[in-house]
């Protein structure tokens, strides 16, 4: 590690080591070296292509890569990876560019490998597999699959990239039945630091196949194609209901009850729910609408007001006093657009943070304490942000992890996340926030971290602690300090380290691929 750092600092001053940026003292930058081999596929700052690519969901990626490389084939990726590692040049990789914190999707003064020109999508003749290039966004994969009457276990938001999503786990509408996105990858084609291109699947490079299912991509190689398992799929029924704050206890009670009795039990693994409490706009202490979202993996013959409204899983959720209640039956692509249009992005600064809690038979008192702690913290932080001349929107989201999902995760030798079936369901808890001013980045990260630590302590004390941190919702400090992979358990962390060592024996990816989540 130290040797590489030294080389980075000396780059350009030692003959034979390419520079990061081209200038008088540094005539052959790594960018020029790549350009000489990948002709027409390298862009420098201020070109239209560079500016378009260097745009991200979170305004915190306001960094300037030395150049952007646009590979169009697995061979281009492998060659670029070999060139940057051989010259000890810092680099990172962009798929959909949806990481919240700075440096997650981009790099200052280094090489950005942008996968946006690798967007092939092909459906197998038997409709059982969809092969996708790593630069795709979920909307395009979903729209390509839909005409065949199939769906993959993919994103619920249109512009999220396939690579980050699949390599960190992947929570989809099909979570309850199929596990995470990573549990439904048949094969990864991967470019290694050595310049080799290999396949990882249940029969070859099985250790790499295991590591890529949740272990973060950036320690092993760049995935150049994902072959995804596909399933027959009709339309989705969904309902978004919003209640005023004073209903939140009964809504949360119903949410946990339905999760336990209908989903965790296996009675209706097609059901999918999220619970969120959101402060957005308005005065700091304005009421928090409480949101319930349901999605059912069923077929278009069901219509609003029909059979579905009394569906076993959700009949208990028709609680009184809803402020709004929107029910729709749409294809997955249209559902993705309808349910996820709100929520900031492309211009706002963003911080996410993840933890999880376990449920139990008598969790109402604990859940109510969590809500109260959240409301107190969020109101206080919003007031502080107003005093700092900024505004902050904040949501706390619970997403159930149930036994049918845990069981699906054990397929093909299991994934790297270390999650197992349990007596009671668990909830992934995330706390996404958005604000406007760069000067408040550290302030918000610190405040969110303190709140999540408080929540973890409360959970531990009350016997509802869990520990798992979902990588793709994690915060900057969690990612940097390595707490996410540590949360997979010591044994899995050790195994991930060994696999990284095997496929990247000189530690070049761990040293040079900036960003986060190294085992
Ligand atoms: C609006 C929004 C909605 C979301 N919805 C969901 C959701 O429904 N479910 C869910 O689970 N998550 C969701 N997420 C989280 C999402 O999964 C993560 O942000 C994810 O990292 C995004 O992937 P990306 O490719 O867009 O990110 P990028 O920032 O492009 O990539 C993330 C990191 O992955 C690595 N990487 C990229 N491509 C490759 C590759 N080919 N090989 C190896 N490593 C690679 C790079 O190191 C990069 O830094 C959402 C995020 C947002 C902002
Ligand atoms: C040229 O780039 C090198 C390395 O990237 C750097 O060390 C050096 O200071 C730069 N020189 C000038 C004149 O900018
Ligand atoms: C993309 O698909 C086209 C046509 O099927 C094929 O020729 C090409 O090799 C594919 N590219 C990649 C990177 O898979
Ligand atoms: C770069 O490649 C050359 C030729 O294969 C090799 O001798 C050298 O050790 C490599 N350097 C690094 C840092 O990988
Ligand atoms: C992806 O889908 C969006 C929305 O349908 C469309 O505008 C865009 O052109 C598609 N991109 C590609 C590469 O197919
Ligand atoms: C999501 O997972 C990817 C792939 O491992 C990782 O690189 C990325 O940083 C994760 N997102 C967040 C927000 O940590
Ligand atoms: C709950 O809040 C709503 C909207 O703020 C209000 O109209 C209603 O009277 C309140 N109900 C109770 C029982 O306080
Ligand atoms: C959807 O329902 C109709 C009518 O019940 C049935 O004919 C069709 O096969 C179903 N489609 C799927 C994908 O289940
Ligand atoms: C939403 O509307 C449906 C259909 O009109 C109704 O059955 C249900 O009770 C309503 N739910 C809420 C929370 O208002
Ligand atoms: C916060 O939410 C409000 C209301 O939805 C919106 O108008 C505003 O732009 C959001 N602000 C930020 C910083 O996201
Ligand atoms: C990460 O490390 C920093 C500095 O060492 C510390 O302040 C912070 O609390 C740590 N966060 C986590 C989540 O471990």
XYZ file of C-alpha atoms and ligand atoms in Angstrom:
712
model
C 0.000 0.000 0.000
C 2.750 2.424 1.037
C 4.810 1.658 -2.087
C 1.905 2.619 -4.310
C 1.234 5.846 -2.475
C 4.851 6.832 -2.943
C 4.655 6.055 -6.646
C 1.544 8.167 -7.012
C 3.289 11.127 -5.408
C 6.331 10.654 -7.608
C 4.391 10.107 -10.821
C 5.788 12.350 -13.508
C 9.066 12.907 -11.747
C 10.415 9.419 -12.355
C 11.009 8.502 -15.979
C 8.722 5.756 -17.198
C 5.903 6.540 -14.791
C 3.055 8.337 -16.570
C 1.729 11.534 -14.994
C -1.778 12.172 -13.799
C -2.140 15.429 -15.685
C -0.335 16.439 -18.812
C 1.795 19.577 -18.603
C 5.278 20.808 -19.499
C 7.094 18.673 -16.963
C 4.855 15.740 -17.692
C 4.541 15.195 -21.428
C 3.036 11.698 -21.345
C 0.149 11.517 -18.983
C -1.669 8.249 -18.359
C -4.559 9.806 -20.246
C -2.389 10.203 -23.358
C -1.124 6.643 -22.998
C -4.686 5.315 -22.905
C -5.674 7.611 -25.766
C -2.868 6.236 -27.911
C -4.427 2.768 -27.574
C -8.149 3.580 -27.334
C -8.309 6.112 -30.077
C -11.300 8.462 -29.896
C -12.337 7.130 -26.486
C -10.665 9.627 -24.118
C -12.028 13.081 -23.266
C -10.372 15.958 -21.390
C -12.108 18.608 -19.237
C -14.392 21.122 -20.895
C -15.395 19.048 -23.913
C -19.139 18.574 -24.266
C -18.816 14.812 -23.753
C -16.734 15.244 -20.590
C -19.185 17.746 -19.096
C -22.153 15.514 -19.864
C -20.540 12.446 -18.281
C -19.185 14.379 -15.281
C -22.736 14.960 -14.021
C -24.100 12.875 -11.177
C -27.193 12.268 -9.121
C -25.537 13.862 -6.059
C -24.045 17.337 -6.388
C -21.329 16.179 -3.986
C -19.489 14.495 -6.889
C -18.265 17.952 -7.939
C -14.777 16.698 -8.787
C -12.642 17.014 -11.917
C -11.135 13.797 -13.280
C -7.962 14.357 -15.354
C -9.732 12.622 -18.214
C -12.657 10.314 -18.887
C -12.175 7.023 -20.727
C -15.129 5.512 -22.618
C -14.455 1.825 -23.273
C -16.800 0.110 -25.741
C -15.780 -3.522 -25.240
C -14.595 -5.834 -22.461
C -11.154 -5.741 -24.107
C -11.074 -1.920 -23.853
C -11.925 -2.179 -20.164
C -9.280 -4.813 -19.506
C -6.612 -2.836 -21.366
C -7.486 0.407 -19.551
C -7.418 -1.367 -16.209
C -4.005 -2.835 -17.028
C -2.637 0.554 -18.089
C -3.814 2.410 -14.977
C -2.637 -0.282 -12.585
C 0.707 -0.764 -14.318
C 1.401 2.980 -14.114
C 0.086 3.227 -10.541
C -2.477 5.815 -11.605
C -5.467 6.478 -9.339
C -8.774 5.802 -11.076
C -12.415 5.059 -10.470
C -15.345 3.631 -12.398
C -18.731 5.172 -13.133
C -21.804 3.159 -14.049
C -24.974 5.165 -13.269
C -23.213 7.637 -10.937
C -25.753 7.436 -8.090
C -23.519 7.373 -5.029
C -24.489 10.071 -2.511
C -21.103 11.054 -1.046
C -18.131 12.651 -2.771
C -15.655 10.335 -4.438
C -18.193 7.502 -4.630
C -18.807 7.926 -8.361
C -16.013 10.283 -9.458
C -12.393 11.221 -8.790
C -10.324 14.399 -8.479
C -7.197 14.371 -10.707
C -7.340 10.769 -11.800
C -8.786 8.589 -14.529
C -12.543 8.100 -14.650
C -13.552 4.978 -16.541
C -17.128 5.668 -17.674
C -19.090 2.609 -18.772
C -21.909 4.496 -20.502
C -21.040 3.194 -23.956
C -21.373 -0.414 -22.804
C -25.136 -0.683 -22.798
C -25.886 -3.829 -24.739
C -28.989 -5.669 -23.581
C -29.928 -9.084 -24.910
C -32.670 -11.517 -23.971
C -31.965 -15.250 -24.378
C -34.175 -17.298 -26.694
C -35.804 -19.074 -23.745
C -36.436 -15.688 -22.045
C -34.680 -16.984 -18.931
C -31.598 -14.742 -19.062
C -31.046 -11.055 -19.763
C -27.418 -10.106 -20.441
C -26.574 -6.481 -19.821
C -23.584 -4.228 -20.326
C -22.330 -2.582 -17.083
C -23.158 0.994 -18.142
C -26.907 0.464 -18.359
C -29.495 2.227 -16.239
C -32.398 0.214 -14.872
C -35.102 1.897 -16.887
C -33.514 0.688 -20.118
C -33.125 -2.896 -18.874
C -36.708 -2.917 -17.603
C -38.078 -1.549 -20.860
C -36.105 -4.087 -22.892
C -37.412 -7.019 -20.825
C -41.057 -5.938 -20.580
C -42.158 -6.820 -24.144
C -41.098 -10.433 -23.454
C -43.359 -10.609 -20.385
C -40.350 -10.942 -18.090
C -38.533 -8.943 -15.427
C -35.129 -9.076 -13.770
C -34.448 -8.353 -10.089
C -33.426 -4.755 -10.688
C -33.768 -1.170 -9.521
C -36.918 0.697 -8.541
C -35.664 4.052 -9.800
C -35.206 4.757 -13.505
C -31.700 6.231 -13.720
C -29.834 4.149 -11.125
C -26.914 2.293 -12.697
C -26.926 -1.485 -12.900
C -23.341 -1.978 -11.678
C -23.321 -0.221 -8.298
C -26.769 -1.603 -7.540
C -25.907 -5.239 -8.328
C -22.459 -5.218 -6.699
C -23.679 -3.838 -3.383
C -26.789 -6.081 -3.160
C -29.838 -4.603 -4.867
C -33.303 -4.080 -3.330
C -36.062 -4.553 -5.908
C -39.830 -5.027 -6.058
C -39.075 -8.758 -6.161
C -37.014 -8.722 -2.939
C -39.514 -10.774 -0.944
C -39.472 -13.667 -3.362
C -36.071 -13.561 -5.091
C -33.686 -12.024 -2.574
C -31.465 -9.185 -3.721
C -30.368 -8.358 -7.267
C -27.006 -10.026 -6.603
C -28.750 -13.304 -5.768
C -30.074 -13.446 -9.318
C -26.873 -13.026 -11.321
C -26.098 -16.193 -13.278
C -22.691 -15.052 -14.468
C -20.324 -12.075 -14.182
C -17.810 -11.341 -16.915
C -14.948 -9.534 -15.175
C -11.807 -7.695 -16.294
C -9.007 -8.271 -13.758
C -6.004 -6.084 -12.892
C -3.839 -8.558 -14.834
C -5.681 -7.583 -18.032
C -7.368 -10.994 -18.177
C -11.122 -11.346 -18.750
C -12.779 -14.146 -16.761
C -16.244 -15.484 -16.015
C -17.471 -15.968 -12.461
C -20.462 -18.247 -11.942
C -21.525 -21.327 -9.936
C -19.040 -23.517 -11.819
C -16.027 -21.307 -12.597
C -14.191 -18.897 -10.326
C -16.781 -19.689 -7.679
C -14.930 -17.681 -5.023
C -15.051 -14.541 -7.165
C -18.719 -15.273 -7.903
C -19.407 -15.303 -4.166
C -17.413 -12.096 -3.508
C -19.159 -10.117 -6.227
C -22.525 -10.846 -4.651
C -22.453 -7.972 -2.178
C -18.718 -7.666 -1.491
C -18.321 -4.434 -3.527
C -16.789 -4.582 -6.975
C -13.789 -2.371 -6.504
C -11.427 -4.889 -4.904
C -11.674 -7.627 -7.539
C -12.094 -6.215 -11.034
C -14.424 -4.325 -13.353
C -17.538 -6.251 -14.333
C -17.977 -6.036 -18.101
C -21.258 -7.978 -18.378
C -23.923 -9.278 -16.026
C -26.073 -12.273 -17.058
C -29.263 -11.949 -15.027
C -31.898 -14.532 -14.285
C -35.296 -13.376 -15.598
C -38.814 -14.291 -14.466
C -42.290 -14.113 -16.022
C -43.874 -10.860 -14.896
C -47.157 -9.100 -15.487
C -48.168 -5.674 -14.226
C -47.605 -4.458 -10.689
C -50.270 -3.190 -8.338
C -49.089 -0.368 -6.130
C -50.509 1.949 -3.543
C -48.948 5.014 -2.023
C -50.754 6.254 1.073
C -49.854 9.268 3.174
C -51.127 9.799 6.693
C -50.649 12.774 9.034
C -48.076 12.480 11.829
C -50.674 11.692 14.460
C -51.398 8.359 12.705
C -47.802 7.244 12.628
C -48.022 4.847 15.591
C -50.930 2.906 14.137
C -49.388 2.921 10.662
C -46.063 1.610 11.920
C -47.850 -1.010 14.029
C -49.750 -2.218 10.958
C -46.632 -2.159 8.812
C -44.692 -4.426 11.188
C -47.698 -6.690 11.730
C -48.268 -7.222 7.997
C -44.536 -7.777 7.494
C -44.455 -10.461 10.181
C -47.732 -12.224 9.527
C -48.085 -12.023 5.757
C -44.594 -11.634 4.325
C -42.103 -13.174 6.773
C -44.392 -16.169 7.230
C -44.253 -16.851 3.498
C -48.015 -16.351 3.135
C -47.497 -13.736 0.445
C -43.916 -13.445 -0.790
C -45.166 -11.325 -3.733
C -45.872 -8.460 -1.359
C -43.417 -5.586 -1.075
C -43.600 -2.649 1.331
C -41.661 0.381 2.467
C -42.376 2.667 5.402
C -41.052 6.199 5.473
C -41.357 9.333 7.598
C -40.397 12.423 5.736
C -39.793 16.094 6.499
C -39.693 18.016 3.222
C -40.004 21.745 2.696
C -41.981 23.910 5.101
C -41.090 24.837 8.668
C -38.803 22.542 10.702
C -41.614 21.129 12.835
C -44.254 20.731 10.147
C -46.082 17.409 10.365
C -44.327 14.340 9.046
C -46.435 12.485 6.529
C -46.206 8.767 7.066
C -45.984 6.813 3.878
C -46.838 3.259 3.069
C -45.960 1.837 -0.336
C -47.129 -1.540 -1.511
C -46.133 -3.315 -4.640
C -47.470 -6.620 -5.694
C -45.920 -8.844 -8.241
C -49.163 -9.801 -9.919
C -50.685 -9.736 -13.237
C -52.500 -7.114 -15.177
C -55.896 -8.725 -14.966
C -56.242 -7.129 -11.510
C -57.576 -3.581 -11.463
C -57.928 -0.858 -8.822
C -61.141 -1.279 -6.908
C -61.232 -4.947 -7.886
C -60.084 -8.134 -6.264
C -56.811 -6.581 -5.269
C -58.182 -4.158 -2.730
C -59.056 -7.006 -0.458
C -55.852 -8.920 -1.095
C -54.870 -10.941 1.957
C -51.585 -9.207 2.566
C -52.848 -5.673 2.565
C -56.441 -5.601 3.722
C -55.336 -4.505 7.185
C -53.628 -1.438 5.816
C -56.804 0.459 4.962
C -56.346 2.651 8.039
C -58.513 5.734 8.462
C -57.487 9.376 7.981
C -55.182 9.006 4.978
C -54.286 12.393 3.483
C -53.817 10.759 0.105
C -54.123 7.279 -1.293
C -53.118 6.477 -4.847
C -53.596 3.026 -6.302
C -52.289 1.991 -9.698
C -51.782 -1.084 -11.824
C -48.947 -0.527 -14.277
C -46.044 -2.279 -15.943
C -42.761 -2.170 -14.028
C -41.266 0.636 -16.140
C -44.269 2.861 -15.595
C -44.323 1.946 -11.887
C -40.673 2.934 -11.586
C -41.431 6.331 -13.067
C -44.567 6.882 -10.970
C -43.209 5.886 -7.589
C -39.779 7.431 -7.640
C -40.018 10.770 -9.371
C -39.707 12.795 -6.176
C -36.816 12.937 -3.755
C -34.199 15.360 -5.021
C -31.142 14.480 -7.044
C -29.252 16.119 -9.915
C -28.422 19.382 -8.181
C -28.950 18.736 -4.463
C -26.305 17.653 -1.990
C -27.056 14.249 -0.514
C -26.122 12.117 2.469
C -27.324 8.568 3.019
C -26.787 6.373 6.052
C -27.731 2.751 6.725
C -28.325 0.419 9.610
C -30.792 -2.354 10.391
C -32.950 -3.539 13.243
C -34.562 -6.870 14.086
C -38.231 -7.216 14.768
C -39.758 -9.258 17.560
C -43.206 -10.094 18.880
C -43.694 -6.958 20.988
C -41.794 -4.245 19.169
C -44.415 -1.466 19.199
C -42.966 0.340 22.205
C -39.491 0.255 20.666
C -40.707 1.338 17.211
C -42.571 4.254 18.758
C -39.426 5.308 20.614
C -37.491 5.195 17.330
C -40.090 7.389 15.630
C -40.045 9.875 18.477
C -36.233 10.018 18.494
C -36.230 10.513 14.733
C -38.827 13.295 14.842
C -36.915 15.107 17.606
C -33.564 14.806 15.821
C -34.921 15.709 12.368
C -36.799 18.770 13.652
C -33.697 19.953 15.502
C -31.392 19.427 12.508
C -33.790 21.228 10.182
C -33.952 24.182 12.542
C -30.141 24.255 12.718
C -29.898 24.157 8.939
C -32.326 27.057 8.651
C -30.068 28.979 11.053
C -27.132 28.119 8.763
C -28.931 29.674 5.809
C -29.750 26.331 4.201
C -32.660 23.906 4.124
C -32.733 20.186 4.756
C -35.150 17.458 3.734
C -34.884 14.177 5.581
C -36.595 10.798 5.478
C -36.270 7.657 7.568
C -37.137 4.523 5.607
C -37.769 0.960 6.821
C -37.584 -1.907 4.322
C -38.445 -5.440 5.427
C -36.043 -8.372 5.065
C -38.127 -11.509 5.453
C -37.502 -15.251 5.479
C -38.456 -15.907 1.840
C -35.840 -13.277 0.912
C -33.238 -14.764 3.280
C -33.911 -18.196 1.785
C -33.437 -16.890 -1.754
C -30.070 -15.471 -0.622
C -28.772 -18.969 0.183
C -28.936 -20.091 -3.468
C -25.772 -20.918 -5.418
C -23.605 -21.110 -2.330
C -24.982 -17.949 -0.715
C -23.877 -14.332 -1.045
C -21.280 -12.345 0.899
C -23.762 -10.486 3.122
C -23.963 -13.037 5.927
C -27.769 -12.853 6.303
C -29.699 -15.956 7.385
C -33.362 -16.869 8.016
C -34.512 -15.811 11.503
C -37.529 -16.170 13.723
C -38.572 -12.559 13.080
C -38.059 -10.243 10.117
C -35.451 -7.470 10.060
C -35.645 -3.976 8.629
C -33.043 -2.125 6.620
C -33.159 1.418 7.997
C -31.887 4.260 5.858
C -31.794 7.997 6.453
C -31.469 9.932 3.184
C -31.078 13.716 3.457
C -30.790 16.518 0.901
C -29.651 20.127 1.266
C -28.124 22.913 -0.828
C -24.789 24.265 0.454
C -21.409 22.540 0.200
C -20.326 24.257 3.427
C -22.813 22.054 5.298
C -21.610 18.663 3.977
C -19.588 17.637 7.031
C -22.126 19.101 9.418
C -24.940 16.985 7.970
C -22.843 13.796 7.682
C -21.841 14.183 11.349
C -25.370 14.794 12.538
C -26.822 11.849 10.606
C -24.062 9.601 11.894
C -24.755 10.632 15.493
C -28.470 9.909 15.051
C -27.866 6.477 13.529
C -25.456 5.624 16.352
C -28.135 6.669 18.848
C -30.652 4.458 17.044
C -28.217 1.503 17.117
C -27.671 1.964 20.854
C -31.417 2.120 21.480
C -31.917 -1.062 19.436
C -29.170 -2.934 21.242
C -30.484 -1.924 24.659
C -34.043 -2.947 23.794
C -32.975 -6.291 22.256
C -33.750 -5.306 18.661
C -30.168 -4.808 17.510
C -29.141 -6.359 14.208
C -25.910 -4.905 12.867
C -26.161 -5.421 9.096
C -25.379 -2.280 7.079
C -26.713 -2.247 3.512
C -23.788 -1.112 1.376
C -25.737 0.848 -1.179
C -27.444 3.028 1.425
C -24.349 3.501 3.540
C -22.866 6.827 4.605
C -19.476 8.293 3.892
C -17.962 7.435 7.280
C -19.374 3.920 7.254
C -17.936 3.374 3.812
C -14.574 4.906 4.621
C -14.129 3.150 7.951
C -15.044 -0.216 6.503
C -17.944 -0.817 8.875
C -20.175 -2.107 6.067
C -18.074 -5.134 5.164
C -17.268 -5.666 8.854
C -21.035 -5.962 9.393
C -21.052 -9.088 7.156
C -19.223 -10.929 9.966
C -15.543 -11.693 10.622
C -15.488 -14.886 8.620
C -16.977 -13.300 5.487
C -14.708 -10.280 5.784
C -11.663 -12.549 6.025
C -12.833 -14.565 3.028
C -13.377 -11.371 0.995
C -9.816 -10.268 1.839
C -8.399 -13.596 0.649
C -10.375 -13.426 -2.599
C -9.251 -9.837 -3.253
C -5.671 -10.981 -2.645
C -6.089 -13.883 -5.067
C -7.533 -11.871 -7.961
C -5.460 -8.736 -7.346
C -2.264 -10.186 -5.863
C -0.350 -6.897 -5.789
C -3.167 -4.986 -4.103
C -3.313 -2.510 -6.993
C -7.103 -2.223 -7.136
C -7.363 -1.691 -3.397
C -4.669 1.015 -3.544
C -5.527 2.835 -6.776
C -9.295 2.475 -7.245
C -10.417 5.391 -5.141
C -13.757 5.223 -3.424
C -14.861 2.955 -0.696
C -15.698 -0.465 0.702
C -12.369 -2.293 0.713
C -12.464 -5.538 2.717
C -32.598 7.877 -6.554
C -31.971 6.603 -6.076
C -32.738 5.453 -5.995
C -32.177 4.268 -5.549
N -32.963 3.156 -5.483
C -32.427 2.001 -5.036
C -33.232 0.827 -4.931
O -34.415 0.808 -5.254
N -32.647 -0.295 -4.451
C -31.333 -0.326 -4.088
O -30.866 -1.381 -3.681
N -30.556 0.749 -4.175
C -31.069 1.906 -4.632
N -30.279 3.014 -4.690
C -28.868 2.922 -4.273
C -28.019 2.443 -5.438
O -28.071 1.036 -5.495
C -26.565 2.862 -5.245
O -26.489 4.262 -5.235
C -25.676 2.287 -6.335
O -24.316 2.379 -5.938
C -25.893 3.007 -7.659
O -25.183 2.391 -8.667
P -24.576 3.262 -9.838
O -23.998 2.300 -10.795
O -25.552 4.251 -10.303
O -23.437 4.031 -9.042
P -21.948 4.472 -9.428
O -21.676 5.582 -8.480
O -21.766 4.675 -10.865
O -21.128 3.212 -8.999
C -20.909 2.920 -7.639
C -19.526 2.326 -7.470
O -19.546 1.008 -8.038
C -18.316 0.719 -8.636
N -18.557 0.256 -9.997
C -19.303 0.861 -10.951
N -19.334 0.085 -12.045
C -18.617 -1.015 -11.767
C -18.303 -2.216 -12.489
N -18.758 -2.438 -13.721
N -17.530 -3.143 -11.904
C -17.059 -2.955 -10.651
N -17.345 -1.865 -9.921
C -18.111 -0.914 -10.466
C -17.479 1.952 -8.643
O -16.468 1.827 -7.672
C -18.413 3.056 -8.219
O -17.730 3.928 -7.387
C -30.812 4.217 -5.160
C -30.030 5.362 -5.243
C -30.604 6.551 -5.686
C -29.748 7.760 -5.721
C 2.691 18.659 -13.815
O 2.062 17.456 -13.320
C 2.836 16.811 -12.317
C 2.187 15.456 -11.937
O 0.918 15.299 -12.369
C 2.930 17.719 -11.112
O 3.696 17.076 -10.115
C 3.595 19.014 -11.526
O 3.611 19.903 -10.453
C 2.840 19.665 -12.692
N 3.603 20.810 -13.171
C 3.003 21.960 -13.466
C 3.907 23.018 -14.004
O 1.814 22.156 -13.324
C -23.295 -5.742 -28.456
O -24.202 -6.364 -29.317
C -23.762 -6.377 -30.663
C -24.883 -6.940 -31.505
O -25.492 -8.004 -30.884
C -22.472 -7.210 -30.766
O -22.003 -7.186 -32.071
C -21.433 -6.604 -29.846
O -20.277 -7.418 -29.827
C -21.962 -6.481 -28.439
N -21.018 -5.758 -27.638
C -20.664 -6.145 -26.428
C -19.713 -5.239 -25.713
O -21.087 -7.151 -25.903
C 4.289 -2.927 -15.498
O 4.450 -3.887 -16.515
C 5.803 -4.273 -16.687
C 5.865 -5.148 -17.938
O 4.988 -6.246 -17.813
C 6.278 -4.967 -15.431
O 7.631 -5.323 -15.556
C 6.113 -4.018 -14.253
O 6.449 -4.682 -13.053
C 4.692 -3.517 -14.160
N 4.614 -2.528 -13.108
C 3.583 -2.494 -12.235
C 3.634 -1.422 -11.194
O 2.659 -3.254 -12.282
C -32.963 4.681 -21.825
O -34.331 4.912 -21.570
C -34.703 6.278 -21.633
C -36.156 6.383 -21.198
O -36.961 5.539 -21.941
C -34.480 6.797 -23.055
O -34.782 8.164 -23.109
C -33.025 6.574 -23.432
O -32.818 6.941 -24.759
C -32.629 5.116 -23.244
N -31.208 4.966 -23.477
C -30.699 3.996 -24.218
C -29.216 3.979 -24.374
O -31.385 3.150 -24.736
C -23.047 0.445 -3.669
O -22.265 -0.670 -4.045
C -21.207 -0.372 -4.906
C -20.631 -1.626 -5.464
O -19.941 -2.353 -4.580
C -20.224 0.482 -4.148
O -19.051 0.676 -4.886
C -20.935 1.770 -3.858
O -20.065 2.653 -3.204
C -22.151 1.477 -2.998
N -22.908 2.681 -2.721
C -22.750 3.359 -1.581
C -23.647 4.523 -1.378
O -21.945 3.050 -0.725
C -54.356 14.544 13.032
O -53.771 15.494 12.161
C -54.643 15.955 11.150
C -53.850 16.792 10.139
O -52.851 17.509 10.750
C -55.803 16.717 11.808
O -56.690 17.160 10.813
C -56.508 15.767 12.767
O -57.508 16.466 13.472
C -55.563 15.158 13.766
N -56.254 14.115 14.508
C -56.116 13.978 15.800
C -56.902 12.858 16.432
O -55.440 14.730 16.477
C -52.420 -13.224 -15.953
O -53.757 -13.550 -15.702
C -54.469 -14.027 -16.833
C -55.919 -14.169 -16.451
O -56.059 -14.780 -15.220
C -53.797 -15.332 -17.278
O -54.449 -15.796 -18.441
C -52.332 -15.069 -17.593
O -51.676 -16.269 -17.915
C -51.625 -14.435 -16.411
N -50.280 -14.045 -16.782
C -49.209 -14.261 -16.009
C -47.893 -13.761 -16.500
O -49.289 -14.826 -14.928
C -57.482 3.647 -0.314
O -58.459 3.499 -1.296
C -58.998 2.168 -1.379
C -59.899 2.086 -2.597
O -60.670 3.204 -2.718
C -59.714 1.854 -0.083
O -60.233 0.536 -0.118
C -58.704 1.944 1.050
O -59.337 1.747 2.280
C -58.028 3.312 1.052
N -56.923 3.259 1.998
C -56.647 4.294 2.774
C -55.460 4.134 3.642
O -57.293 5.311 2.771
C -37.095 19.828 -0.119
O -38.424 19.453 -0.421
C -39.196 20.522 -0.944
C -40.631 20.044 -1.034
O -40.715 18.829 -1.718
C -38.600 20.953 -2.271
O -39.338 22.019 -2.800
C -37.153 21.371 -2.051
O -36.549 21.655 -3.291
C -36.360 20.281 -1.364
N -35.045 20.794 -1.020
C -33.934 20.085 -1.127
C -32.669 20.740 -0.721
O -33.938 18.946 -1.537
C -15.192 6.700 11.279
O -13.951 7.258 11.651
C -14.034 8.613 12.040
C -12.647 9.170 12.211
O -11.771 8.167 12.581
C -14.866 8.712 13.313
O -14.983 10.045 13.710
C -16.244 8.161 12.994
O -17.032 8.156 14.147
C -16.154 6.745 12.438
N -17.462 6.352 11.983
C -17.886 5.118 12.004
C -19.261 4.879 11.463
O -17.231 4.201 12.425
